CSV table of C-alpha atoms and ligand atoms in Angstrom, one decimal:
chain,number,residue,atom,x,y,z
A,1,MET,CA,-1.7,21.0,2.1
A,2,PRO,CA,-4.0,17.9,2.4
A,3,PRO,CA,-4.8,16.5,-1.2
A,4,GLN,CA,-8.0,17.6,-2.7
A,5,SER,CA,-8.4,14.4,-4.9
A,6,LEU,CA,-7.4,10.8,-4.2
A,7,LEU,CA,-7.0,7.8,-6.4
A,8,LEU,CA,-7.1,4.6,-4.2
A,9,LEU,CA,-5.8,1.8,-6.0
A,10,GLY,CA,-7.5,-1.3,-4.2
A,11,GLY,CA,-10.7,0.5,-3.5
A,12,THR,CA,-11.7,-2.0,-0.6
A,13,SER,CA,-8.3,-2.0,1.2
A,14,ALA,CA,-8.7,-1.4,4.9
A,15,ILE,CA,-5.7,0.8,5.1
A,16,GLY,CA,-6.7,2.7,1.9
A,17,LEU,CA,-10.2,3.4,3.2
A,18,ALA,CA,-8.9,4.4,6.6
A,19,THR,CA,-6.7,6.9,4.9
A,20,ALA,CA,-9.5,8.0,2.6
A,21,ARG,CA,-11.7,8.7,5.6
A,22,ARG,CA,-8.9,10.6,7.3
A,23,LEU,CA,-8.2,12.8,4.3
A,24,ILE,CA,-12.0,13.5,3.7
A,25,ALA,CA,-12.2,14.8,7.1
A,26,ARG,CA,-9.4,17.3,6.2
A,27,ARG,CA,-10.4,18.5,2.8
A,28,THR,CA,-10.3,15.7,0.0
A,29,ARG,CA,-13.4,16.2,-1.8
A,30,THR,CA,-12.9,13.7,-4.9
A,31,VAL,CA,-12.2,10.0,-4.5
A,32,TRP,CA,-11.6,7.6,-7.1
A,33,LEU,CA,-11.9,3.9,-6.0
A,34,ALA,CA,-10.1,1.6,-8.4
A,35,GLY,CA,-10.8,-2.0,-7.8
A,36,ARG,CA,-12.4,-5.2,-8.9
A,37,PRO,CA,-16.2,-4.9,-9.1
A,38,SER,CA,-17.8,-6.3,-6.1
A,39,PRO,CA,-20.6,-5.4,-3.6
A,40,GLU,CA,-17.7,-4.6,-1.2
A,41,LEU,CA,-16.4,-1.9,-3.5
A,42,ASP,CA,-19.9,-0.4,-4.0
A,43,ALA,CA,-20.3,-0.4,-0.3
A,44,ALA,CA,-16.9,1.3,0.2
A,45,ALA,CA,-18.0,4.0,-2.4
A,46,ALA,CA,-21.2,4.6,-0.6
A,47,SER,CA,-19.5,4.8,2.9
A,48,LEU,CA,-17.1,7.5,1.7
A,49,ARG,CA,-20.1,9.4,-0.1
A,50,ALA,CA,-21.8,9.5,3.3
A,51,LEU,CA,-18.9,11.4,4.6
A,52,GLY,CA,-19.4,14.1,1.8
A,53,ALA,CA,-16.9,13.2,-0.9
A,54,GLY,CA,-17.6,12.8,-4.4
A,55,VAL,CA,-16.8,9.1,-5.1
A,56,ARG,CA,-16.3,7.4,-8.4
A,57,VAL,CA,-15.5,3.8,-9.2
A,58,VAL,CA,-13.2,2.6,-11.8
A,59,PRO,CA,-12.6,-1.2,-12.7
A,60,PHE,CA,-9.2,-2.1,-11.9
A,61,ASP,CA,-7.5,-5.6,-11.7
A,62,ALA,CA,-3.8,-5.5,-10.8
A,63,LEU,CA,-3.4,-8.8,-12.9
A,64,ASP,CA,-4.8,-7.2,-16.0
A,65,THR,CA,-1.8,-5.0,-16.8
A,66,ASP,CA,-2.7,-4.7,-20.5
A,67,VAL,CA,-5.5,-2.3,-19.7
A,68,HIS,CA,-4.0,-0.4,-16.8
A,69,ALA,CA,-3.0,2.7,-19.0
A,70,GLU,CA,-6.5,3.0,-20.5
A,71,ARG,CA,-8.4,2.4,-17.2
A,72,LEU,CA,-6.2,4.7,-15.0
A,73,GLY,CA,-5.8,7.1,-17.9
A,74,ARG,CA,-9.7,7.8,-17.8
A,75,VAL,CA,-9.2,9.0,-14.1
A,76,PHE,CA,-6.4,11.5,-15.0
A,77,ALA,CA,-8.4,12.6,-18.0
A,78,GLU,CA,-11.2,13.8,-15.7
A,79,GLY,CA,-8.9,16.2,-13.7
A,80,ASP,CA,-5.8,16.4,-11.5
A,81,VAL,CA,-5.1,13.8,-9.0
A,82,ASP,CA,-3.1,14.9,-5.9
A,83,LEU,CA,-2.5,11.6,-4.3
A,84,VAL,CA,-2.4,8.2,-5.5
A,85,LEU,CA,-2.4,5.6,-2.9
A,86,LEU,CA,-1.3,2.1,-4.2
A,87,ALA,CA,-2.9,-0.1,-1.6
A,88,PHE,CA,-3.8,-3.5,-3.4
A,89,GLY,CA,-2.1,-6.6,-2.5
A,90,VAL,CA,-2.6,-10.1,-1.5
A,91,LEU,CA,-0.9,-12.0,1.3
A,92,GLY,CA,-1.5,-15.5,-0.2
A,93,ASP,CA,-1.3,-18.6,1.8
A,94,GLN,CA,2.5,-19.4,2.2
A,95,ALA,CA,2.1,-23.1,3.1
A,96,ARG,CA,-0.2,-23.7,0.2
A,97,ASP,CA,1.4,-21.6,-2.3
A,98,GLU,CA,4.9,-23.3,-1.7
A,99,SER,CA,3.2,-26.4,-3.3
A,100,ASP,CA,1.3,-24.5,-5.9
A,101,PRO,CA,3.5,-22.4,-8.0
A,102,ALA,CA,0.7,-21.0,-10.0
A,103,ALA,CA,-0.8,-19.7,-6.8
A,104,ALA,CA,2.5,-18.2,-5.8
A,105,VAL,CA,2.9,-16.6,-9.2
A,106,ARG,CA,-0.5,-14.8,-8.6
A,107,VAL,CA,0.8,-13.4,-5.3
A,108,ALA,CA,4.0,-12.1,-7.2
A,109,GLN,CA,2.1,-10.8,-10.1
A,110,THR,CA,-0.5,-9.0,-8.1
A,111,ASN,CA,1.9,-7.4,-5.6
A,112,TYR,CA,5.0,-6.8,-7.8
A,113,THR,CA,4.1,-6.8,-11.6
A,114,GLY,CA,0.7,-5.2,-11.0
A,115,GLY,CA,2.4,-2.6,-8.8
A,116,VAL,CA,5.1,-1.8,-11.2
A,117,SER,CA,2.5,-1.4,-14.0
A,118,ALA,CA,0.0,0.7,-12.1
A,119,ALA,CA,2.8,2.9,-10.5
A,120,LEU,CA,4.4,3.6,-13.9
A,121,VAL,CA,1.1,4.5,-15.4
A,122,CYS,CA,0.2,6.9,-12.4
A,123,ALA,CA,3.8,8.3,-12.2
A,124,GLY,CA,3.6,9.3,-15.9
A,125,ALA,CA,0.3,11.0,-15.4
A,126,LEU,CA,1.4,12.8,-12.2
A,127,GLN,CA,4.5,14.0,-14.1
A,128,ALA,CA,2.4,15.3,-16.8
A,129,GLN,CA,0.3,17.3,-14.5
A,130,GLY,CA,3.4,18.5,-12.7
A,131,HIS,CA,2.6,17.6,-9.1
A,132,GLY,CA,1.1,15.0,-6.7
A,133,SER,CA,2.2,12.1,-4.4
A,134,LEU,CA,2.4,8.5,-5.1
A,135,VAL,CA,2.2,6.5,-1.8
A,136,VAL,CA,3.2,2.8,-2.1
A,137,LEU,CA,2.1,0.5,0.6
A,138,SER,CA,5.2,-1.9,1.1
A,139,SER,CA,5.5,-4.1,4.3
A,140,VAL,CA,8.1,-4.9,7.0
A,141,ALA,CA,7.8,-8.5,5.3
A,142,GLY,CA,9.9,-7.2,2.5
A,143,GLU,CA,12.8,-6.2,4.6
A,144,ARG,CA,14.3,-9.6,5.0
A,145,GLY,CA,13.4,-13.1,3.9
A,146,ARG,CA,11.4,-15.0,6.5
A,147,ARG,CA,10.4,-18.7,6.4
A,148,ALA,CA,6.8,-17.8,7.4
A,149,ASP,CA,6.0,-15.4,4.4
A,150,PHE,CA,8.8,-15.4,1.9
A,151,ILE,CA,6.7,-15.4,-1.2
A,152,TYR,CA,4.5,-12.4,-0.2
A,153,GLY,CA,7.7,-10.8,1.4
A,154,SER,CA,9.8,-11.2,-1.8
A,155,SER,CA,7.0,-9.6,-3.7
A,156,LYS,CA,6.9,-6.6,-1.4
A,157,ALA,CA,10.8,-6.4,-1.5
A,158,GLY,CA,10.6,-6.1,-5.2
A,159,LEU,CA,7.9,-3.4,-5.1
A,160,ASP,CA,9.7,-1.5,-2.3
A,161,VAL,CA,13.0,-1.3,-4.3
A,162,PHE,CA,11.1,-0.2,-7.4
A,163,ALA,CA,9.2,2.6,-5.5
A,164,GLN,CA,12.5,3.8,-3.9
A,165,GLY,CA,14.0,4.0,-7.5
A,166,LEU,CA,10.9,5.6,-8.9
A,167,GLY,CA,11.2,8.2,-6.2
A,168,ASP,CA,14.6,9.0,-7.1
A,169,ALA,CA,13.8,9.1,-10.9
A,170,LEU,CA,11.0,11.6,-10.1
A,171,HIS,CA,13.0,13.7,-7.6
A,172,GLY,CA,12.9,17.3,-8.6
A,173,THR,CA,9.8,17.0,-10.9
A,174,GLY,CA,7.3,18.0,-8.3
A,175,VAL,CA,6.1,14.5,-7.9
A,176,HIS,CA,6.7,12.9,-4.6
A,177,VAL,CA,6.9,9.1,-4.0
A,178,MET,CA,6.5,7.8,-0.5
A,179,VAL,CA,7.2,4.1,0.7
A,180,VAL,CA,5.1,3.0,3.6
A,181,ARG,CA,6.3,-0.1,5.6
A,182,PRO,CA,3.7,-1.1,8.2
A,183,GLY,CA,4.3,-4.0,10.6
A,184,ALA,CA,1.4,-6.5,11.1
A,185,VAL,CA,-2.0,-4.6,10.7
A,186,ARG,CA,-4.8,-5.5,12.9
A,187,ALA,CA,-8.4,-4.4,12.8
A,188,ALA,CA,-9.5,-1.8,15.4
A,189,ARG,CA,-9.3,-3.3,19.0
A,190,THR,CA,-12.5,-4.8,20.4
A,191,ALA,CA,-13.3,-5.0,24.1
A,192,GLY,CA,-12.3,-8.4,25.5
A,193,ARG,CA,-9.7,-9.1,22.7
A,194,PRO,CA,-6.3,-10.1,24.0
A,195,GLU,CA,-3.4,-7.4,23.9
A,196,PRO,CA,-2.1,-6.9,20.4
A,197,ALA,CA,1.3,-8.1,19.5
A,198,PRO,CA,4.1,-5.6,20.0
A,199,LEU,CA,4.8,-3.3,17.1
A,200,SER,CA,1.6,-4.3,15.4
A,201,THR,CA,-0.6,-1.4,14.1
A,202,THR,CA,-4.1,-0.6,12.9
A,203,PRO,CA,-5.4,0.8,9.6
A,204,GLU,CA,-6.3,4.0,11.3
A,205,ALA,CA,-2.6,4.5,12.7
A,206,VAL,CA,-1.3,3.7,9.2
A,207,ALA,CA,-3.5,6.3,7.8
A,208,GLY,CA,-2.4,8.9,10.4
A,209,ALA,CA,1.3,8.1,9.5
A,210,ILE,CA,0.5,8.4,5.8
A,211,GLU,CA,-1.0,11.9,6.5
A,212,LEU,CA,1.9,13.0,8.5
A,213,GLY,CA,4.4,11.6,5.9
A,214,LEU,CA,2.7,13.6,3.1
A,215,ARG,CA,2.8,16.8,5.2
A,216,ARG,CA,6.6,16.2,5.7
A,217,ARG,CA,7.0,15.0,2.2
A,218,SER,CA,8.8,11.8,3.7
A,219,GLU,CA,10.3,9.4,1.4
A,220,THR,CA,10.0,6.2,3.8
A,221,VAL,CA,7.5,5.8,6.6
A,222,TRP,CA,7.6,2.9,9.1
A,223,VAL,CA,4.4,2.1,11.1
A,224,PRO,CA,4.8,2.1,14.1
A,225,ALA,CA,7.8,4.3,13.9
A,226,PRO,CA,10.1,2.3,16.1
A,227,LEU,CA,9.7,-0.7,13.7
A,228,ARG,CA,12.5,1.2,11.7
A,229,LEU,CA,15.0,0.6,14.6
A,230,VAL,CA,14.0,-3.0,15.0
A,231,ALA,CA,14.2,-3.9,11.4
A,232,SER,CA,17.5,-2.2,11.1
A,233,ALA,CA,18.9,-4.4,14.0
A,234,LEU,CA,17.3,-7.5,12.6
A,235,ARG,CA,18.9,-6.9,9.2
A,236,HIS,CA,22.3,-7.6,10.8
A,237,VAL,CA,21.3,-10.8,12.7
A,238,PRO,CA,23.1,-13.8,11.2
A,239,ARG,CA,20.7,-16.1,9.4
A,240,PRO,CA,21.3,-19.2,11.5
A,241,LEU,CA,19.9,-17.0,14.5
A,242,HIS,CA,17.4,-15.0,12.4
A,243,ARG,CA,15.6,-18.2,11.3
A,244,ARG,CA,15.2,-19.4,14.9
A,245,LEU,CA,13.7,-16.0,16.1
A,246,PRO,CA,9.9,-16.6,17.2
A,247,VAL,CA,9.0,-13.2,15.8
A,248,ALA,CA,10.6,-11.5,13.0
A,249,PRO,CA,8.2,-8.4,12.9
B,1,NAP,N1,-2.8,-6.0,6.6
B,1,NAP,C1,-1.4,-6.1,6.9
B,1,NAP,O1,-1.1,-6.7,8.0
B,1,NAP,C2,-0.5,-5.4,6.2
B,1,NAP,C3,0.9,-5.2,6.6
B,1,NAP,C4,1.8,-4.5,5.9
B,1,NAP,C5,1.5,-4.2,4.7
B,1,NAP,N2,0.3,-4.4,4.1
B,1,NAP,C6,0.1,-4.0,2.6
B,1,NAP,O2,-0.8,-3.0,2.6
B,1,NAP,C7,-1.8,-2.8,1.6
B,1,NAP,C8,-3.2,-2.7,2.1
B,1,NAP,O3,-3.4,-3.6,3.1
B,1,NAP,P1,-4.8,-3.9,3.7
B,1,NAP,O4,-4.7,-4.7,5.1
B,1,NAP,O5,-5.6,-2.6,3.6
B,1,NAP,O6,-5.4,-4.9,2.7
B,1,NAP,P2,-6.9,-5.6,2.5
B,1,NAP,O7,-7.8,-4.8,3.4
B,1,NAP,O8,-6.6,-7.0,2.6
B,1,NAP,O9,-7.1,-5.1,0.9
B,1,NAP,C9,-6.4,-5.6,0.0
B,1,NAP,C10,-7.0,-4.9,-1.2
B,1,NAP,O10,-6.2,-5.4,-2.5
B,1,NAP,C11,-7.1,-5.7,-3.5
B,1,NAP,N3,-6.7,-6.6,-4.5
B,1,NAP,C12,-6.2,-7.8,-4.2
B,1,NAP,N4,-6.0,-8.4,-5.4
B,1,NAP,C13,-6.4,-7.6,-6.4
B,1,NAP,C14,-6.3,-7.5,-7.8
B,1,NAP,N5,-5.9,-8.6,-8.6
B,1,NAP,N6,-6.6,-6.5,-8.4
B,1,NAP,C15,-7.0,-5.3,-7.8
B,1,NAP,N7,-7.1,-5.2,-6.4
B,1,NAP,C16,-6.8,-6.4,-5.7
B,1,NAP,C17,-8.4,-6.0,-2.7
B,1,NAP,O11,-9.6,-5.9,-3.6
B,1,NAP,P3,-10.7,-7.0,-3.6
B,1,NAP,O12,-11.8,-6.3,-2.8
B,1,NAP,O13,-11.1,-7.1,-5.0
B,1,NAP,O14,-10.3,-8.3,-3.1
B,1,NAP,C18,-8.4,-5.1,-1.6
B,1,NAP,O15,-8.9,-3.8,-2.1
B,1,NAP,C19,-1.5,-4.2,1.0
B,1,NAP,O16,-0.6,-3.9,-0.2
B,1,NAP,C20,-0.7,-5.1,2.0
B,1,NAP,O17,0.1,-5.9,1.4
B,1,NAP,C21,-0.7,-5.0,4.8
């Protein structure tokens, strides 16, 4: 059954909002947008309200782990949450961040440490209510180290392994954890744009895959689905060859 209530961590995330729109079109009626206060966050809330959902905003900074329990606890104190979507994350700038360790640490702390903290807080609350799903947006970039994005990729690898283990820890409790691994996500196609890269996807397609995965109670979802086979093959390519590949997805 589609969730009635959604907590979106990363309240302006393109994938998160595409998922919220899709779920509101089914039966989701209550949406919490957790994010850093900004006009974009307010606009996101207004856009979902216009679709008929009751939307509330809660201030949330992934880097401010000391207050996660208090901030997110407020949401669960207001009522059950059927779905938590962990969609915050930063890509960083690999070239710059390699020579700026403090910036690299911010990527790691946002994506990994912030994810660990927020996921544990929400997992505890979901367990206490006895049901619900936690969906964690990982990335194909976390599958194998790549020259082009290993700072971001390593943070996603950490988050991915963490979420897999959390899913096992919660198995049998009624709480479902699903890891979603999209390839490169592009905005919806506009007329005149060149053909998209193979195996790239869109926020709307990721949203559709999340909805299907929730229905099936999947533990892992690749978007697009064939990416799973490609990633599986690439995992076994020897490193000297792997680093020369023009596209590792
Ligand atoms: N786009 C892709 O190609 C792609 C591919 C694979 C996986 N993913 C993953 O999928 C997830 C969603 O991607 P997306 O494309 O929807 O992202 P997006 O549109 O770039 O949104 C990123 C979100 O992260 C939030 N965020 C960043 N730093 C934060 C912090 N310190 N505290 C709280 N929120 C913070 C942003 O909030 P602000 O508005 O405050 O900046 C925004 O809501 C991410 O985890 C991303 O790594 C993306």
